[in-house]
Short mmCIF file of N, CA and C in Angstrom, two decimals:
data_model
loop_
_atom_site.label_atom_id
_atom_site.label_comp_id
_atom_site.label_asym_id
_atom_site.label_seq_id
_atom_site.Cartn_x
_atom_site.Cartn_y
_atom_site.Cartn_z
N UNK K 1 -4.56 -15.05 -39.12
CA UNK K 1 -3.52 -13.74 -38.52
C UNK K 1 -4.53 -12.59 -38.39
N UNK K 2 -4.54 -12.02 -37.26
CA UNK K 2 -5.38 -11.07 -36.92
C UNK K 2 -4.75 -9.39 -37.74
N UNK K 3 -3.14 -9.51 -36.98
CA UNK K 3 -2.72 -8.46 -37.65
C UNK K 3 -1.80 -8.98 -38.87
N UNK K 4 -1.63 -8.56 -39.95
CA UNK K 4 -0.95 -8.46 -41.55
C UNK K 4 0.72 -8.04 -40.90
N UNK K 5 1.38 -8.97 -41.16
CA UNK K 5 2.89 -8.52 -41.11
C UNK K 5 3.15 -7.88 -42.01
N UNK K 6 3.14 -6.60 -42.69
CA UNK K 6 4.24 -6.10 -44.03
C UNK K 6 5.46 -6.06 -43.95
N UNK K 7 6.32 -5.89 -44.92
CA UNK K 7 7.18 -5.70 -44.67
C UNK K 7 7.39 -4.22 -44.14
N UNK K 8 6.37 -3.22 -44.84
CA UNK K 8 6.70 -2.33 -44.38
C UNK K 8 6.00 -1.56 -43.09
N UNK K 9 5.84 -2.81 -42.09
CA UNK K 9 5.88 -2.08 -40.81
C UNK K 9 6.97 -2.03 -40.59
N UNK K 10 7.88 -3.63 -40.53
CA UNK K 10 9.51 -3.21 -40.34
C UNK K 10 10.77 -2.64 -40.61
N UNK K 11 9.86 -2.79 -42.07
CA UNK K 11 11.22 -1.58 -42.27
C UNK K 11 10.84 0.07 -41.77
N UNK K 12 9.66 0.61 -41.21
CA UNK K 12 9.75 1.72 -40.60
C UNK K 12 9.66 2.65 -41.50
N UNK K 13 8.52 2.22 -42.99
CA UNK K 13 8.03 3.44 -43.59
C UNK K 13 7.35 4.50 -42.98
N UNK K 14 7.48 5.59 -44.21
CA UNK K 14 6.47 6.55 -43.69
C UNK K 14 5.33 6.77 -43.46
N UNK K 15 4.47 6.00 -44.12
CA UNK K 15 3.00 5.22 -44.13
C UNK K 15 2.61 4.44 -42.78
N UNK K 16 3.61 4.23 -41.75
CA UNK K 16 3.08 3.12 -41.10
C UNK K 16 2.34 3.62 -40.17
N UNK K 17 1.75 4.94 -39.49
CA UNK K 17 0.32 4.89 -39.13
C UNK K 17 -0.44 5.15 -40.00
N UNK K 18 -0.47 5.06 -41.05
CA UNK K 18 -1.54 4.80 -41.70
C UNK K 18 -2.23 3.22 -42.09
N UNK K 19 -1.46 2.53 -42.39
CA UNK K 19 -1.35 1.09 -42.51
C UNK K 19 -1.58 0.82 -41.05
N UNK K 20 -1.63 1.02 -39.42
CA UNK K 20 -1.64 0.60 -38.64
C UNK K 20 -2.90 1.07 -38.07
N UNK K 21 -3.90 2.13 -38.67
CA UNK K 21 -4.71 2.24 -38.61
C UNK K 21 -5.74 1.54 -39.30
N UNK K 22 -5.25 1.71 -40.55
CA UNK K 22 -6.21 0.42 -41.22
C UNK K 22 -6.55 -0.38 -40.66
N UNK K 23 -5.73 -1.62 -40.50
CA UNK K 23 -5.71 -2.85 -39.82
C UNK K 23 -6.33 -3.22 -38.56
N UNK K 24 -6.09 -1.61 -37.66
CA UNK K 24 -7.07 -1.28 -36.00
C UNK K 24 -8.50 -1.46 -36.51
N UNK K 25 -8.74 -0.59 -37.27
CA UNK K 25 -10.13 -0.30 -37.78
C UNK K 25 -10.51 -2.01 -38.45
N UNK K 26 -9.91 -2.14 -39.40
CA UNK K 26 -10.20 -3.52 -40.26
C UNK K 26 -10.67 -4.72 -39.16
N UNK K 27 -9.44 -4.78 -37.66
CA UNK K 27 -9.74 -5.97 -37.32
C UNK K 27 -10.90 -5.75 -36.28
N UNK K 28 -11.46 -4.03 -35.45
CA UNK K 28 -12.00 -4.01 -34.86
C UNK K 28 -13.16 -4.17 -35.82
N UNK K 29 -13.26 -3.78 -36.81
CA UNK K 29 -14.68 -4.26 -37.45
C UNK K 29 -14.97 -5.86 -37.80
N UNK K 30 -13.96 -6.06 -38.24
CA UNK K 30 -13.87 -8.14 -38.16
C UNK K 30 -14.51 -8.45 -36.69
N UNK K 31 -13.54 -8.08 -35.57
CA UNK K 31 -14.17 -8.19 -34.24
C UNK K 31 -15.62 -8.11 -33.84
N UNK K 32 -16.20 -6.80 -34.33
CA UNK K 32 -17.21 -6.32 -34.19
C UNK K 32 -18.08 -7.48 -35.07
N UNK K 33 -17.94 -7.27 -36.19
CA UNK K 33 -18.87 -8.62 -36.51
C UNK K 33 -18.96 -10.00 -36.41
N UNK K 34 -17.90 -10.19 -35.90
CA UNK K 34 -18.01 -12.10 -35.37
C UNK K 34 -18.57 -11.77 -34.11
N UNK K 35 -18.36 -10.65 -33.04
CA UNK K 35 -18.99 -10.73 -32.26
C UNK K 35 -20.63 -10.94 -32.83
N UNK K 36 -21.07 -9.80 -33.58
CA UNK K 36 -22.89 -9.92 -34.01
C UNK K 36 -23.04 -10.95 -34.03
N UNK K 37 -22.49 -11.89 -35.05
CA UNK K 37 -22.51 -13.47 -35.52
C UNK K 37 -22.82 -14.40 -34.42
N UNK K 38 -21.83 -14.05 -33.13
CA UNK K 38 -21.98 -14.87 -32.20
C UNK K 38 -23.02 -14.60 -31.10
N UNK K 39 -23.52 -13.20 -31.36
CA UNK K 39 -24.43 -13.31 -30.57
C UNK K 39 -25.40 -13.41 -31.24
N UNK K 40 -26.05 -13.54 -32.41
CA UNK K 40 -27.31 -13.61 -33.13
C UNK K 40 -27.27 -15.25 -33.30
N UNK K 41 -25.96 -15.96 -32.87
CA UNK K 41 -26.26 -17.62 -32.90
C UNK K 41 -26.25 -17.65 -31.56
N UNK K 42 -25.89 -16.87 -30.23
CA UNK K 42 -26.35 -16.96 -28.88
C UNK K 42 -27.46 -16.75 -28.31
N UNK K 43 -28.18 -15.89 -28.97
CA UNK K 43 -29.57 -15.20 -29.50
C UNK K 43 -30.41 -16.83 -30.23
N UNK K 44 -30.25 -17.14 -31.08
CA UNK K 44 -30.71 -18.07 -31.97
C UNK K 44 -30.60 -19.51 -30.51
N UNK K 45 -29.42 -20.21 -30.44
CA UNK K 45 -29.37 -21.24 -29.53
C UNK K 45 -30.73 -20.80 -28.74
N UNK K 46 -30.55 -19.51 -27.74
CA UNK K 46 -31.30 -18.96 -27.06
C UNK K 46 -32.57 -19.51 -26.91
N UNK K 47 -33.23 -19.22 -28.19
CA UNK K 47 -34.43 -19.22 -28.24
C UNK K 47 -34.90 -20.89 -28.37
N UNK K 48 -34.34 -21.89 -29.20
CA UNK K 48 -34.39 -22.79 -29.35
C UNK K 48 -34.41 -23.77 -28.40
N UNK K 49 -33.05 -23.74 -27.08
CA UNK K 49 -33.32 -23.99 -25.56
C UNK K 49 -34.49 -23.63 -25.36
N UNK K 50 -34.93 -22.22 -24.91
CA UNK K 50 -36.19 -22.06 -24.33
C UNK K 50 -37.67 -22.90 -24.92
N UNK K 51 -37.53 -23.04 -26.31
CA UNK K 51 -38.84 -23.51 -26.90
C UNK K 51 -38.12 -25.64 -26.21
N UNK K 52 -36.93 -25.98 -26.38
CA UNK K 52 -37.41 -27.38 -26.37
C UNK K 52 -37.11 -27.32 -24.56
N UNK K 53 -37.15 -25.91 -23.82
CA UNK K 53 -37.36 -26.11 -22.35
C UNK K 53 -39.18 -26.58 -22.60
N UNK K 54 -39.63 -25.89 -22.59
CA UNK K 54 -41.23 -25.78 -22.79
C UNK K 54 -41.93 -26.60 -23.41
N UNK K 55 -40.92 -27.58 -24.80
CA UNK K 55 -41.66 -28.96 -24.93
C UNK K 55 -41.19 -29.77 -24.01
N UNK K 56 -39.65 -30.18 -23.05
CA UNK K 56 -39.95 -31.17 -22.19
C UNK K 56 -41.05 -30.87 -21.25
N UNK K 57 -41.36 -29.56 -20.23
CA UNK K 57 -42.28 -28.89 -19.90
C UNK K 57 -43.01 -29.90 -20.06
N UNK K 58 -44.23 -29.66 -21.40
CA UNK K 58 -45.01 -30.24 -21.91
C UNK K 58 -45.25 -31.34 -21.96
N UNK K 59 -43.77 -32.14 -22.15
CA UNK K 59 -44.01 -33.77 -22.12
C UNK K 59 -43.79 -34.31 -20.53
N UNK K 60 -43.58 -33.62 -19.72
CA UNK K 60 -43.66 -34.27 -18.43
C UNK K 60 -44.90 -34.29 -18.47
N UNK K 61 -45.47 -32.75 -18.41
CA UNK K 61 -47.16 -32.94 -17.96
C UNK K 61 -47.83 -34.02 -18.70
N UNK K 62 -47.44 -34.22 -19.95
CA UNK K 62 -48.50 -35.42 -20.73
C UNK K 62 -47.87 -36.61 -19.91
N UNK K 63 -47.07 -37.10 -19.62
CA UNK K 63 -46.26 -38.28 -19.10
C UNK K 63 -47.01 -38.22 -17.55
N UNK K 64 -47.09 -37.58 -17.01
CA UNK K 64 -47.72 -37.31 -15.62
C UNK K 64 -49.39 -37.67 -15.38
N UNK K 65 -49.50 -36.81 -16.77
CA UNK K 65 -51.41 -37.65 -16.80
C UNK K 65 -51.56 -38.71 -17.50
N UNK K 66 -50.42 -39.09 -18.16
CA UNK K 66 -50.85 -40.97 -18.75
C UNK K 66 -50.23 -41.40 -17.60
N UNK K 67 -49.20 -41.07 -16.48
CA UNK K 67 -49.36 -41.91 -14.96
C UNK K 67 -50.34 -41.84 -14.27
N UNK K 68 -50.67 -41.03 -14.51
CA UNK K 68 -51.76 -41.08 -13.36
C UNK K 68 -53.56 -41.98 -14.49
N UNK K 69 -53.35 -41.65 -15.61
CA UNK K 69 -54.19 -42.33 -15.71
C UNK K 69 -54.04 -43.61 -15.54
N UNK K 70 -53.22 -44.33 -16.50
CA UNK K 70 -52.99 -45.75 -16.09
C UNK K 70 -52.67 -46.28 -14.41
N UNK K 71 -52.38 -45.10 -13.94
CA UNK K 71 -52.80 -45.97 -12.40
C UNK K 71 -54.02 -46.13 -12.25
N UNK K 72 -55.02 -44.99 -12.24
CA UNK K 72 -56.36 -45.18 -11.94
C UNK K 72 -56.94 -46.35 -13.20
N UNK K 73 -56.44 -46.36 -13.74
CA UNK K 73 -57.18 -47.14 -14.71
C UNK K 73 -56.95 -48.87 -14.54
N UNK K 74 -55.15 -48.70 -13.71
CA UNK K 74 -54.73 -50.63 -12.97
C UNK K 74 -55.70 -50.36 -12.05
N UNK K 75 -56.36 -49.11 -10.73
CA UNK K 75 -57.40 -49.43 -9.87
C UNK K 75 -58.69 -50.17 -10.38
N UNK K 76 -59.14 -49.18 -11.56
CA UNK K 76 -60.48 -49.72 -11.85
C UNK K 76 -60.15 -51.33 -12.92
N UNK K 77 -59.11 -51.60 -13.02
CA UNK K 77 -59.14 -52.80 -13.40
C UNK K 77 -59.15 -53.93 -12.39
N UNK K 78 -58.71 -53.71 -11.22
CA UNK K 78 -58.59 -54.25 -10.03
C UNK K 78 -59.60 -54.70 -9.10
N UNK K 79 -60.62 -53.50 -9.36
CA UNK K 79 -61.68 -53.55 -9.06
C UNK K 79 -62.25 -54.21 -10.24
N UNK K 80 -62.92 -53.93 -11.02
CA UNK K 80 -63.50 -55.11 -11.93
C UNK K 80 -63.54 -56.33 -11.60
N UNK K 81 -61.99 -57.29 -11.78
CA UNK K 81 -61.76 -58.24 -11.55
C UNK K 81 -62.10 -58.98 -10.34
N UNK K 82 -62.02 -58.08 -9.37
CA UNK K 82 -62.82 -58.63 -7.74
C UNK K 82 -64.61 -58.22 -8.10
N UNK K 83 -65.09 -57.51 -8.88
CA UNK K 83 -66.39 -58.09 -8.87
C UNK K 83 -66.68 -59.19 -9.42
N UNK K 84 -65.88 -59.42 -11.12
CA UNK K 84 -66.35 -60.65 -11.63
C UNK K 84 -65.99 -61.78 -11.00
N UNK K 85 -64.74 -61.65 -9.93
CA UNK K 85 -64.60 -62.97 -9.22
C UNK K 85 -65.59 -63.14 -8.21
N UNK K 86 -66.51 -62.07 -7.69
CA UNK K 86 -67.43 -61.98 -6.79
C UNK K 86 -68.87 -62.82 -7.43
N UNK K 87 -68.80 -62.20 -8.42
CA UNK K 87 -70.32 -62.46 -9.28
C UNK K 87 -70.06 -63.83 -9.66
N UNK K 88 -68.66 -64.35 -10.31
CA UNK K 88 -68.52 -65.82 -10.53
C UNK K 88 -69.03 -66.90 -9.54
N UNK K 89 -68.42 -66.59 -8.18
CA UNK K 89 -68.79 -67.18 -6.61
C UNK K 89 -70.54 -67.52 -6.46
N UNK K 90 -70.89 -66.18 -6.83
CA UNK K 90 -72.40 -66.13 -6.60
C UNK K 90 -73.68 -67.01 -7.86
N UNK K 91 -72.98 -67.23 -9.10
CA UNK K 91 -73.09 -67.58 -9.96
C UNK K 91 -72.99 -68.47 -9.63
N UNK K 92 -72.11 -69.32 -9.06
CA UNK K 92 -71.53 -71.23 -9.21
C UNK K 92 -72.67 -71.45 -7.87
N UNK K 93 -72.66 -70.18 -6.98
CA UNK K 93 -73.92 -71.02 -5.76
C UNK K 93 -74.92 -71.00 -6.15
N UNK K 94 -75.50 -70.08 -7.09
CA UNK K 94 -76.85 -70.45 -7.43
C UNK K 94 -77.22 -71.25 -8.14
N UNK K 95 -75.84 -71.38 -8.98
CA UNK K 95 -76.51 -72.60 -9.82
C UNK K 95 -76.25 -74.10 -9.31
N UNK K 96 -75.15 -74.42 -8.49
CA UNK K 96 -75.56 -75.39 -7.34
C UNK K 96 -76.62 -75.39 -6.54
N UNK K 97 -77.36 -74.05 -6.10
CA UNK K 97 -78.16 -74.20 -5.21
C UNK K 97 -79.77 -74.87 -6.32
N UNK K 98 -80.06 -74.47 -7.33
CA UNK K 98 -80.48 -74.40 -8.69
C UNK K 98 -80.47 -76.12 -8.96
N UNK K 99 -79.14 -76.47 -8.95
CA UNK K 99 -79.64 -78.29 -9.24
C UNK K 99 -79.63 -79.24 -8.10
N UNK K 100 -78.88 -78.43 -6.62
CA UNK K 100 -79.62 -79.44 -5.74
C UNK K 100 -81.47 -79.68 -5.65
N UNK K 101 -81.88 -78.35 -5.75
CA UNK K 101 -83.32 -78.13 -5.57
C UNK K 101 -84.29 -78.47 -6.57
N UNK K 102 -83.83 -78.72 -7.76
CA UNK K 102 -83.84 -79.56 -9.15
C UNK K 102 -84.18 -81.05 -8.76
N UNK K 103 -82.91 -81.50 -8.28
CA UNK K 103 -82.81 -82.74 -7.77
C UNK K 103 -83.75 -83.62 -6.80
N UNK K 104 -84.03 -82.52 -5.34
CA UNK K 104 -84.79 -82.78 -4.75
C UNK K 104 -86.33 -82.81 -5.31
N UNK K 105 -86.61 -81.89 -5.87
CA UNK K 105 -88.24 -82.13 -6.86
C UNK K 105 -88.34 -83.06 -7.54
N UNK K 106 -86.87 -83.35 -8.55
CA UNK K 106 -87.27 -84.58 -9.09
C UNK K 106 -87.08 -85.84 -8.45
N UNK K 107 -86.82 -86.00 -7.16
CA UNK K 107 -86.79 -86.98 -6.18
C UNK K 107 -87.86 -87.28 -5.28
N UNK K 108 -88.54 -85.79 -5.49
CA UNK K 108 -89.69 -86.12 -4.81
C UNK K 108 -91.10 -86.36 -5.64
N UNK K 109 -90.97 -86.27 -6.79
CA UNK K 109 -92.29 -86.39 -7.87
C UNK K 109 -92.02 -88.07 -7.98
N UNK K 110 -90.87 -88.08 -8.13
CA UNK K 110 -90.25 -89.90 -8.08
C UNK K 110 -91.35 -90.69 -6.97
N UNK K 111 -91.14 -90.30 -5.78
CA UNK K 111 -91.88 -90.96 -4.71
C UNK K 111 -92.89 -90.47 -4.66
N UNK K 112 -93.80 -89.21 -4.88
CA UNK K 112 -95.20 -89.45 -4.96
C UNK K 112 -95.35 -90.03 -6.00
N UNK K 113 -94.83 -90.08 -7.50
CA UNK K 113 -95.71 -91.08 -8.09
C UNK K 113 -95.04 -92.17 -8.14
N UNK K 114 -94.54 -92.79 -6.81
CA UNK K 114 -94.19 -94.03 -6.69
C UNK K 114 -95.55 -94.66 -5.75
N UNK K 115 -95.87 -93.93 -4.96
CA UNK K 115 -96.83 -93.66 -4.08
C UNK K 115 -98.60 -93.62 -4.58
N UNK K 116 -98.28 -92.53 -6.11
CA UNK K 116 -100.00 -92.44 -6.21
C UNK K 116 -100.51 -93.39 -6.75
N UNK K 117 -102.20 -93.03 -6.40
CA UNK K 117 -103.26 -94.13 -6.85
C UNK K 117 -102.99 -94.32 -8.70
N UNK K 118 -102.95 -95.56 -9.55
CA UNK K 118 -103.17 -95.44 -10.64
C UNK K 118 -104.89 -94.40 -11.17
N UNK K 119 -104.43 -94.07 -12.55
CA UNK K 119 -105.11 -93.17 -12.88
C UNK K 119 -105.87 -93.70 -13.50
N UNK K 120 -105.82 -95.51 -14.05
CA UNK K 120 -106.99 -95.60 -14.99
C UNK K 120 -108.25 -96.48 -14.27
N UNK K 121 -109.14 -96.36 -14.49
CA UNK K 121 -110.75 -96.70 -13.97
C UNK K 121 -110.63 -97.81 -13.72
N UNK K 122 -111.71 -98.08 -12.22
CA UNK K 122 -111.99 -99.28 -11.89
C UNK K 122 -112.22 -100.07 -12.38
N UNK K 123 -112.00 -101.76 -12.50
CA UNK K 123 -113.39 -102.62 -13.18
C UNK K 123 -114.02 -102.15 -12.70
N UNK K 124 -115.70 -102.74 -12.94
CA UNK K 124 -116.98 -102.53 -12.63
C UNK K 124 -117.14 -103.39 -11.08
N UNK K 125 -117.40 -103.08 -10.28
CA UNK K 125 -117.77 -104.19 -9.26
C UNK K 125 -116.56 -104.16 -8.33
N UNK K 126 -115.58 -103.62 -8.74
CA UNK K 126 -114.41 -103.42 -7.62
C UNK K 126 -114.85 -102.03 -7.32
N UNK K 127 -114.52 -101.46 -5.68
CA UNK K 127 -114.49 -100.60 -5.22
C UNK K 127 -113.39 -100.41 -4.20
N UNK K 128 -112.99 -98.89 -4.36
CA UNK K 128 -111.52 -99.09 -3.60
C UNK K 128 -112.02 -98.27 -2.04
N UNK K 129 -111.81 -99.24 -1.28
CA UNK K 129 -112.00 -98.26 0.21
C UNK K 129 -111.57 -97.22 0.39
N UNK K 130 -112.31 -96.23 0.99
CA UNK K 130 -112.16 -94.95 1.52
C UNK K 130 -110.84 -94.92 2.05
N UNK K 131 -110.44 -95.84 3.00
CA UNK K 131 -109.86 -96.14 4.31
C UNK K 131 -108.32 -96.39 3.52
N UNK K 132 -107.91 -96.67 2.35
CA UNK K 132 -106.91 -97.11 1.52
C UNK K 132 -106.30 -95.70 1.10
N UNK K 133 -107.83 -95.13 0.71
CA UNK K 133 -107.40 -93.42 0.20
C UNK K 133 -107.02 -92.62 1.00
N UNK K 134 -107.63 -92.46 2.41
CA UNK K 134 -106.76 -92.06 2.94
C UNK K 134 -105.64 -92.48 4.09
N UNK K 135 -105.13 -93.48 3.89
CA UNK K 135 -103.72 -94.11 4.10
C UNK K 135 -103.20 -93.74 3.06
N UNK K 136 -103.10 -93.71 2.06
CA UNK K 136 -102.52 -93.14 0.91
C UNK K 136 -101.98 -91.88 1.19
N UNK K 137 -103.44 -91.39 1.41
CA UNK K 137 -102.87 -90.04 1.40
C UNK K 137 -102.25 -89.38 2.49
N UNK K 138 -102.29 -89.98 3.55
CA UNK K 138 -101.34 -90.17 4.59
C UNK K 138 -99.66 -90.32 4.83
N UNK K 139 -99.54 -91.60 3.60
CA UNK K 139 -98.64 -91.80 2.97
C UNK K 139 -97.35 -90.70 2.24
N UNK K 140 -98.82 -90.44 1.12
CA UNK K 140 -98.31 -88.76 0.70
C UNK K 140 -97.31 -88.19 1.22
N UNK K 141 -98.38 -87.35 2.24
CA UNK K 141 -97.09 -86.70 3.05
C UNK K 141 -96.23 -86.79 4.06
N UNK K 142 -96.17 -88.61 4.73
CA UNK K 142 -94.85 -88.76 5.24
C UNK K 142 -94.00 -88.52 4.54
N UNK K 143 -94.02 -89.46 3.06
CA UNK K 143 -93.02 -89.57 2.34
C UNK K 143 -92.24 -87.73 2.08
N UNK K 144 -93.51 -86.98 1.88
CA UNK K 144 -92.97 -85.81 1.35
C UNK K 144 -91.99 -84.95 2.51
N UNK K 145 -92.67 -85.19 3.99
CA UNK K 145 -91.61 -85.17 4.94
C UNK K 145 -90.57 -85.91 5.82
N UNK K 146 -90.35 -87.07 5.19
CA UNK K 146 -89.06 -88.14 4.87
C UNK K 146 -88.02 -88.21 4.23
N UNK K 147 -88.60 -86.98 3.02
CA UNK K 147 -87.48 -87.09 1.93
C UNK K 147 -86.91 -85.66 2.77
N UNK K 148 -87.73 -84.35 2.97
CA UNK K 148 -87.18 -83.72 3.38
C UNK K 148 -86.20 -83.97 4.50
N UNK K 149 -86.40 -84.97 5.40
CA UNK K 149 -85.47 -84.93 6.44
C UNK K 149 -84.12 -85.81 6.32
N UNK K 150 -83.98 -86.43 4.52
CA UNK K 150 -82.78 -86.88 3.87
C UNK K 150 -81.84 -85.90 3.31
N UNK K 151 -82.08 -84.81 3.97
CA UNK K 151 -81.53 -83.50 3.32
C UNK K 151 -80.06 -83.49 3.81
N UNK K 152 -79.02 -83.19 3.12
CA UNK K 152 -77.64 -83.08 3.69
C UNK K 152 -77.35 -81.66 4.17
N UNK K 153 -76.32 -81.95 5.07
CA UNK K 153 -76.15 -80.14 5.50
C UNK K 153 -75.95 -79.24 4.85
N UNK K 154 -75.20 -79.50 3.18
CA UNK K 154 -75.29 -78.45 2.24
C UNK K 154 -77.02 -78.20 2.20
N UNK K 155 -77.89 -79.10 1.78
CA UNK K 155 -79.30 -78.70 1.19
C UNK K 155 -79.39 -77.76 2.65
N UNK K 156 -79.05 -78.50 4.05
CA UNK K 156 -79.85 -77.38 4.45
C UNK K 156 -79.25 -76.23 4.90
N UNK K 157 -77.82 -75.97 4.66
CA UNK K 157 -77.24 -74.75 4.90
C UNK K 157 -77.94 -73.74 3.47
N UNK K 158 -77.66 -74.73 2.22
CA UNK K 158 -78.04 -73.58 1.24
C UNK K 158 -79.92 -73.08 1.17
N UNK K 159 -80.38 -74.03 2.03
CA UNK K 159 -82.14 -73.62 2.31
C UNK K 159 -82.14 -72.58 2.95
N UNK K 160 -80.61 -72.67 4.42
CA UNK K 160 -80.87 -71.67 5.30
C UNK K 160 -80.46 -70.10 4.49
N UNK K 161 -79.70 -70.54 3.76
CA UNK K 161 -79.13 -69.07 3.11
C UNK K 161 -80.38 -68.27 2.67
N UNK K 162 -81.15 -68.91 1.99
CA UNK K 162 -82.79 -68.78 1.41
C UNK K 162 -83.46 -67.67 2.12
N UNK K 163 -83.63 -68.07 3.77
CA UNK K 163 -84.42 -67.10 4.49
C UNK K 163 -83.68 -65.94 4.63
N UNK K 164 -84.77 -65.17 4.40
CA UNK K 164 -84.86 -63.62 4.44
C UNK K 164 -85.18 -63.06 5.90
N UNK K 165 -84.33 -62.22 6.49
CA UNK K 165 -84.44 -61.59 7.64
C UNK K 165 -85.65 -61.50 8.46
N UNK K 166 -86.24 -60.90 7.68
CA UNK K 166 -87.97 -60.70 7.77
C UNK K 166 -88.82 -61.85 8.15
N UNK K 167 -88.34 -63.36 7.39
CA UNK K 167 -89.13 -64.49 7.75
C UNK K 167 -88.67 -65.08 8.99
N UNK K 168 -87.73 -65.01 10.01
CA UNK K 168 -87.36 -65.12 10.97
C UNK K 168 -88.25 -64.02 11.94
N UNK K 169 -88.28 -62.83 11.68
CA UNK K 169 -89.25 -62.23 12.31
C UNK K 169 -90.42 -62.67 12.69
N UNK K 170 -91.50 -63.61 11.58
CA UNK K 170 -92.98 -63.73 11.45
C UNK K 170 -92.46 -65.00 12.61
N UNK K 171 -91.47 -66.16 12.11
CA UNK K 171 -91.04 -67.20 13.61
C UNK K 171 -91.38 -67.02 14.91
N UNK K 172 -91.24 -65.81 15.73
CA UNK K 172 -91.13 -65.79 16.47
C UNK K 172 -92.46 -64.74 17.09
N UNK K 173 -93.34 -64.84 16.60
CA UNK K 173 -94.84 -64.55 16.75
C UNK K 173 -95.98 -65.36 17.78
#
């Protein structure tokens, strides 16, 4: 109760104004104290609210920064993945081309070895005719040309891709 109800108030005693003044001043002091307490709490809450608002703003800035970093990292990862795909394709193409070239060289060497003259010395009194030597060298060159004629379209396309643009310019002269 804010105002005390004493029996003297109702009884109409002589010191009624004194007691009324005391209770009014006491009540005003209590109201003033409560107001100051509420004002201090308000000020404290306002400072805390301002602090939370600044923290919120800082957190939003961090969120935006991390979001942007994540976005650019994602883009960079996609670029790197695309580069890896291209490099894998190039490696596979080079590997296939090198395998084909190796097989072609092995085939050509086996053809040359099959047509080559034996390296053992001839028995005494037996001479190799010069006509056969020239004929066999002609066969060697023909077999090399013939083996190139058996290339598949893939082999030819693979070898056409190896040509540089400056080689094509030399052929037109």
